[in-house]
Coordinates of C-alpha atoms (C1' of nucleotides) in Angstrom, one line a residue:
Chain A
X1 CA 85.0 129.2 61.6
X2 CA 81.1 129.4 62.4
X3 CA 78.3 129.7 60.1
X4 CA 78.4 133.4 58.3
X5 CA 74.7 133.6 58.1
X6 CA 74.7 133.2 62.1
X7 CA 77.8 135.5 62.4
X8 CA 76.1 138.2 60.1
X9 CA 73.0 138.0 62.1
X10 CA 75.1 138.9 65.7
X11 CA 76.6 141.5 64.1
X12 CA 73.2 143.0 62.6
X13 CA 71.7 142.6 66.1
X14 CA 74.7 144.5 68.0
X15 CA 73.8 147.2 65.7
X16 CA 70.2 147.2 66.4
X17 CA 70.7 146.7 70.2
X18 CA 73.0 149.5 70.1
X19 CA 70.5 151.7 68.0
X20 CA 72.7 152.0 65.0
X21 CA 71.5 153.0 61.8
X22 CA 70.9 149.9 59.7
X23 CA 72.0 151.4 56.1
X24 CA 72.3 149.7 52.6
X25 CA 76.1 149.9 52.8
X26 CA 76.4 148.9 56.8
X27 CA 74.7 146.0 55.7
X28 CA 76.7 144.8 53.0
X29 CA 79.6 145.6 55.1
X30 CA 78.9 143.6 57.6
X31 CA 78.1 140.7 55.1
X32 CA 81.0 140.6 54.0
X33 CA 83.0 140.9 57.3
X34 CA 80.9 138.1 58.4
X35 CA 81.7 135.7 54.9
X36 CA 85.0 136.9 55.2
X37 CA 87.9 133.8 55.8
X38 CA 90.4 135.5 55.7
X39 CA 91.8 139.0 57.2
X40 CA 90.8 141.9 54.6
X41 CA 92.3 145.7 55.1
X42 CA 90.2 148.5 55.1
X43 CA 91.0 149.1 51.5
X44 CA 90.6 145.6 50.0
X45 CA 86.7 146.1 51.5
X46 CA 86.2 149.2 49.9
X47 CA 86.9 147.8 46.8
X48 CA 84.5 144.7 47.1
X49 CA 82.0 146.9 48.3
X50 CA 82.6 149.8 45.6
X51 CA 81.2 146.9 43.3
X52 CA 77.9 147.2 44.7
X53 CA 77.9 150.5 46.0
X54 CA 79.5 152.6 43.4
X55 CA 79.1 155.6 45.7
X56 CA 81.0 154.0 48.3
X57 CA 83.2 155.6 50.3
X58 CA 86.6 154.6 52.0
X59 CA 85.6 156.9 55.1
X60 CA 82.0 155.1 55.0
X61 CA 84.4 151.7 55.8
X62 CA 86.3 153.3 58.1
X63 CA 83.9 154.9 60.3
X64 CA 81.5 151.8 60.3
X65 CA 84.8 149.6 61.2
X66 CA 85.7 151.9 64.0
X67 CA 82.3 151.6 65.5
X68 CA 82.2 147.7 65.2
X69 CA 85.9 147.9 67.1
X70 CA 84.5 149.8 69.8
X71 CA 81.4 147.3 70.0
X72 CA 84.0 145.1 70.0
X73 CA 83.1 143.0 67.5
X74 CA 86.2 143.0 65.5
X75 CA 90.2 142.9 66.0
X76 CA 92.0 145.2 64.6
X77 CA 95.9 144.2 63.7
X78 CA 97.7 147.2 62.7
X79 CA 101.2 147.5 61.0
X80 CA 103.5 149.8 61.1
X81 CA 104.3 149.7 57.1
X82 CA 101.1 147.8 55.9
X83 CA 98.0 148.5 56.1
X84 CA 95.7 147.1 59.2
X85 CA 93.7 144.4 58.5
X86 CA 90.4 143.5 60.3
X87 CA 89.1 140.2 62.1
X88 CA 85.5 139.8 62.5
X89 CA 85.1 136.4 63.1
X90 CA 87.9 135.8 66.4
X91 CA 87.6 139.7 67.9
X92 CA 90.2 138.8 70.7
X93 CA 93.4 138.5 70.9
X94 CA 95.4 135.5 69.7
X95 CA 98.1 134.6 67.3
X96 CA 98.9 135.1 64.0
X97 CA 101.4 133.4 61.3
X98 CA 101.9 136.2 58.5
X99 CA 103.5 135.0 55.2
X100 CA 106.2 138.3 54.5
X101 CA 105.8 137.2 50.7
X102 CA 102.3 137.0 49.8
X103 CA 101.1 138.8 52.6
X104 CA 98.4 136.4 53.6
X105 CA 97.6 135.5 57.3
X106 CA 96.3 132.7 59.5
X107 CA 95.5 131.5 62.8
X108 CA 97.6 128.9 63.9
X109 CA 96.5 126.5 66.9
X110 CA 98.8 127.7 70.0
X111 CA 97.3 126.1 72.9
X112 CA 99.9 127.0 75.2
X113 CA 99.9 130.6 74.5
X114 CA 97.6 131.6 77.2
X115 CA 100.1 130.3 80.1
X116 CA 102.9 132.7 78.5
X117 CA 100.6 135.8 79.2
X118 CA 99.8 134.4 82.6
X119 CA 103.7 134.0 83.3
X120 CA 104.6 137.0 82.1
X121 CA 102.2 139.2 85.1
X122 CA 103.0 136.9 87.7
X123 CA 107.0 138.2 87.6
X124 CA 107.0 141.4 85.9
X125 CA 103.6 142.8 88.0
X126 CA 102.0 144.0 85.0
X127 CA 98.4 143.8 84.5
X128 CA 98.3 142.2 81.1
X129 CA 94.7 143.1 79.5
X130 CA 95.8 142.4 75.7
X131 CA 98.4 141.0 73.7
X132 CA 99.8 140.4 70.0
X133 CA 101.4 137.2 69.4
X134 CA 102.8 137.0 65.2
X135 CA 105.0 134.9 63.7
X136 CA 106.3 136.4 60.4
X137 CA 107.8 133.4 58.1
X138 CA 106.8 131.9 54.5
X139 CA 104.0 130.4 53.9
X140 CA 104.1 126.7 52.3
X141 CA 102.9 128.1 48.9
X142 CA 105.4 130.5 48.9
X143 CA 108.4 128.2 50.1
X144 CA 107.2 126.1 46.9
X145 CA 107.5 129.2 44.3
X146 CA 110.8 129.9 46.2
X147 CA 111.9 126.2 45.3
X148 CA 110.3 125.4 41.9
Chain B
X1 CA 122.3 145.1 79.4
X2 CA 125.7 145.4 78.3
X3 CA 128.3 147.5 79.2
X4 CA 127.4 150.9 77.1
X5 CA 130.9 151.7 76.1
X6 CA 131.3 148.2 75.1
X7 CA 128.2 148.8 72.8
X8 CA 129.4 152.1 71.5
X9 CA 132.3 150.9 70.3
X10 CA 130.8 147.7 68.3
X11 CA 128.2 150.4 67.0
X12 CA 131.0 152.3 65.6
X13 CA 133.4 149.4 64.8
X14 CA 130.4 148.3 62.1
X15 CA 129.9 152.2 60.6
X16 CA 134.1 151.6 59.6
X17 CA 133.4 148.2 58.5
X18 CA 130.6 149.2 56.2
X19 CA 132.4 152.8 55.3
X20 CA 129.8 154.4 56.8
X21 CA 131.0 158.3 57.5
X22 CA 131.6 159.1 61.1
X23 CA 130.0 162.5 61.4
X24 CA 129.7 164.6 64.4
X25 CA 125.5 163.8 64.5
X26 CA 126.0 160.2 64.1
X27 CA 128.3 159.5 66.9
X28 CA 126.5 161.4 69.3
X29 CA 123.4 159.0 68.2
X30 CA 125.0 155.9 68.9
X31 CA 126.8 157.0 71.7
X32 CA 122.6 157.8 73.3
X33 CA 121.7 154.6 71.5
X34 CA 124.3 152.7 73.5
X35 CA 123.6 154.1 76.6
X36 CA 119.6 154.3 76.7
X37 CA 118.0 152.2 78.9
X38 CA 114.5 152.2 77.0
X39 CA 112.7 151.9 74.0
X40 CA 113.4 156.0 72.8
X41 CA 111.0 157.2 69.8
X42 CA 112.6 158.4 67.0
X43 CA 111.3 162.2 68.4
X44 CA 112.4 161.4 71.5
X45 CA 115.9 160.7 70.1
X46 CA 116.0 164.1 68.1
X47 CA 114.6 165.8 71.2
X48 CA 117.9 164.9 73.4
X49 CA 120.4 165.2 70.4
X50 CA 119.1 168.4 69.5
X51 CA 120.0 169.5 73.3
X52 CA 123.7 169.0 71.7
X53 CA 123.4 170.0 67.9
X54 CA 120.7 172.7 67.5
X55 CA 120.8 172.2 63.8
X56 CA 120.3 168.4 64.1
X57 CA 117.2 167.0 62.3
X58 CA 114.7 164.8 62.5
X59 CA 115.5 163.2 58.9
X60 CA 118.6 162.9 59.9
X61 CA 117.5 160.6 62.7
X62 CA 115.4 158.8 60.9
X63 CA 118.5 158.5 58.4
X64 CA 120.4 156.7 60.5
X65 CA 118.0 154.7 62.1
X66 CA 117.1 152.9 59.1
X67 CA 121.3 152.5 58.4
X68 CA 121.3 150.7 62.0
X69 CA 118.1 148.6 60.7
X70 CA 120.1 148.0 57.4
X71 CA 123.0 147.2 59.2
X72 CA 120.8 144.7 61.6
X73 CA 122.3 146.8 64.9
X74 CA 118.7 147.9 65.9
X75 CA 115.0 146.1 66.7
X76 CA 112.5 148.7 65.2
X77 CA 109.1 148.1 67.2
X78 CA 106.2 149.4 64.8
X79 CA 102.8 150.2 66.0
X80 CA 99.9 151.2 64.6
X81 CA 99.0 154.3 66.3
X82 CA 101.9 155.5 68.7
X83 CA 105.3 156.6 66.8
X84 CA 108.2 153.7 66.6
X85 CA 110.1 152.7 69.1
X86 CA 114.4 151.4 68.7
X87 CA 116.0 149.2 70.7
X88 CA 119.8 148.9 69.8
X89 CA 120.8 146.4 73.0
X90 CA 119.3 143.8 71.9
X91 CA 118.7 143.8 67.8
X92 CA 116.4 140.8 67.6
X93 CA 113.4 139.9 68.3
X94 CA 112.1 139.3 72.0
X95 CA 108.7 139.8 73.7
X96 CA 108.0 142.9 74.9
X97 CA 106.0 144.5 78.1
X98 CA 103.9 147.8 77.5
X99 CA 102.6 149.7 79.7
X100 CA 99.1 151.2 78.0
X101 CA 98.8 154.3 80.4
X102 CA 102.8 155.6 80.5
X103 CA 103.4 153.9 77.7
X104 CA 106.8 152.7 78.9
X105 CA 108.2 149.3 77.4
X106 CA 110.1 146.5 79.4
X107 CA 111.7 143.4 78.3
X108 CA 109.9 140.7 80.5
X109 CA 112.0 136.8 81.3
X110 CA 109.9 134.5 79.1
X111 CA 112.4 131.4 78.6
X112 CA 109.8 129.5 76.9
X113 CA 108.8 131.6 74.3
X114 CA 111.3 130.1 71.8
X115 CA 109.1 126.8 71.8
X116 CA 106.1 128.2 70.8
X117 CA 107.9 129.5 67.3
X118 CA 109.0 125.7 67.2
X119 CA 105.5 124.4 67.5
X120 CA 104.2 126.7 65.4
X121 CA 106.6 126.6 62.4
X122 CA 106.2 122.2 63.0
X123 CA 102.2 122.3 62.9
X124 CA 101.3 125.0 59.9
X125 CA 104.4 124.1 57.7
X126 CA 105.1 128.4 57.6
X127 CA 109.1 128.4 57.4
X128 CA 108.9 131.4 60.5
X129 CA 112.0 133.4 60.2
X130 CA 110.7 136.3 62.7
X131 CA 108.3 137.1 65.6
X132 CA 106.4 139.5 67.4
X133 CA 105.4 138.5 71.0
X134 CA 103.7 141.9 72.8
X135 CA 102.0 142.0 76.3
X136 CA 100.2 145.1 76.9
X137 CA 99.0 145.9 80.6
X138 CA 99.0 148.1 83.0
X139 CA 102.8 148.4 84.9
X140 CA 103.2 148.3 88.9
X141 CA 104.1 152.1 88.9
X142 CA 100.7 153.0 86.9
X143 CA 98.4 150.5 88.8
X144 CA 99.8 152.6 92.2
X145 CA 98.6 155.4 91.0
X146 CA 95.2 154.1 89.8
X147 CA 94.5 152.7 93.4
X148 CA 95.7 155.9 95.1
Chain C
dG1 C1' 61.1 165.8 61.1
dT2 C1' 65.4 164.4 64.1
dG3 C1' 69.8 163.4 63.9
dC4 C1' 72.6 160.0 62.3
dT5 C1' 75.1 158.5 58.0
dT6 C1' 77.1 159.5 54.0
dG7 C1' 80.7 160.9 51.1
dC8 C1' 83.8 164.1 49.9
dA9 C1' 87.5 166.7 50.5
dA10 C1' 91.2 168.2 53.3
dA11 C1' 93.8 167.4 57.6
dC12 C1' 96.3 164.6 60.2
dA13 C1' 100.9 162.2 62.0
dG14 C1' 104.7 159.4 61.1
dT15 C1' 107.9 158.3 57.4
dT16 C1' 110.5 159.4 53.7
dT17 C1' 112.4 161.8 49.7
dG18 C1' 114.5 164.8 46.8
dC19 C1' 118.2 168.6 46.4
dA20 C1' 121.6 171.9 47.2
dG21 C1' 125.2 173.1 50.3
dA22 C1' 128.7 171.3 54.1
dT23 C1' 132.2 168.2 55.0
dA24 C1' 134.6 163.5 56.2
dG25 C1' 138.2 160.8 54.7
Chain D
dC1 C1' 139.0 166.6 45.6
dT2 C1' 134.5 163.6 45.5
dA3 C1' 131.2 161.3 47.2
dT4 C1' 128.5 160.8 51.3
dC5 C1' 126.2 163.3 54.5
dT6 C1' 123.0 167.0 56.8
dG7 C1' 118.7 169.9 56.9
dC8 C1' 115.2 171.8 55.2
dA9 C1' 110.6 171.5 52.6
dA10 C1' 107.7 169.3 50.3
dA11 C1' 105.8 164.4 49.3
dC12 C1' 104.1 160.4 50.7
dT13 C1' 100.5 156.6 53.1
dG14 C1' 97.0 155.3 55.9
dT15 C1' 93.5 157.0 58.8
dT16 C1' 90.4 160.7 60.7
dT17 C1' 87.9 164.4 60.6
dG18 C1' 84.6 168.5 59.2
dC19 C1' 81.0 169.6 57.2
dA20 C1' 76.7 169.6 53.9
dA21 C1' 73.5 167.2 51.7
dG22 C1' 71.0 162.5 52.2
dC23 C1' 68.3 159.1 54.3
dA24 C1' 66.7 155.3 58.6
dC25 C1' 63.3 155.6 61.7

DNA sequence: GTGCTTGCAAACAGTTTGCAGATAG
DNA sequence: CTATCTGCAAACTGTTTGCAAGCAC
């Protein structure tokens, strides 16, 4: 995706814009999110930040993530069983491909998926405002391990 | 969907087949699931059964639902925030249309959705085994209430 | 200085589990 | 009779909240 530094600056600008205070904890969290390629969970984020800030609490991670969610700057992926995952690089609904073995999440290219939402709206009378398109399977790496 | 009685008999047959005991509580639960048009939650199921069985506990509802899930006879829809919903009529992944106002869930006709899974599998190298296609919006009834 | 933010601990909600007594087969 | 099932209550997990102390501005 785009330049991590640019994304970090954009997130920071949004914080200032809305008069949210810039604390060292928040700076570190924004930097981490902007740089992350994957879809980290709250506790994974907490774990990493705890290395830099030994007093960093999970509650602060959640509070900041919720702030970002309200601001529309991150996408929260909730799962029934597993913990939530966060995507700060594409904070709008898009398809996901989830490995049921290693829990890796990737963003596949599915150009036609937008057409589906339109069709569903047209035939059902719903005003569709969001969606969730998740495909579950076994990623190439885990297939290799199984075969080996 | 199909005949509720037929579905009830089919579920019952599966129970016998696997040597699971047929208790009055389970009978009532199977009957309710087979007859339900919607996507009830565990506590909605419990509420209804409690009328017939004043001692019926939520734990028993969950235990029986989990049994059915293992047997592949119901589809469990987990949501991060709201409670799980269960569908015993189409126990395989299929698209859902969820009203964010009244929490109604319906099964839209989306004939092309299967093609998506194939394409995702082909371009990503994943072996896709399941999926979750949910569209969130406002149902015609709730749109009418808003407009009124 | 003001009041937002932090971090701890307790609360929360839905689901699961342990166990003693009840019951289907 | 015996193993499974029930129902209560307690445990569990991820997330949220209340509050006193700390810090950004």
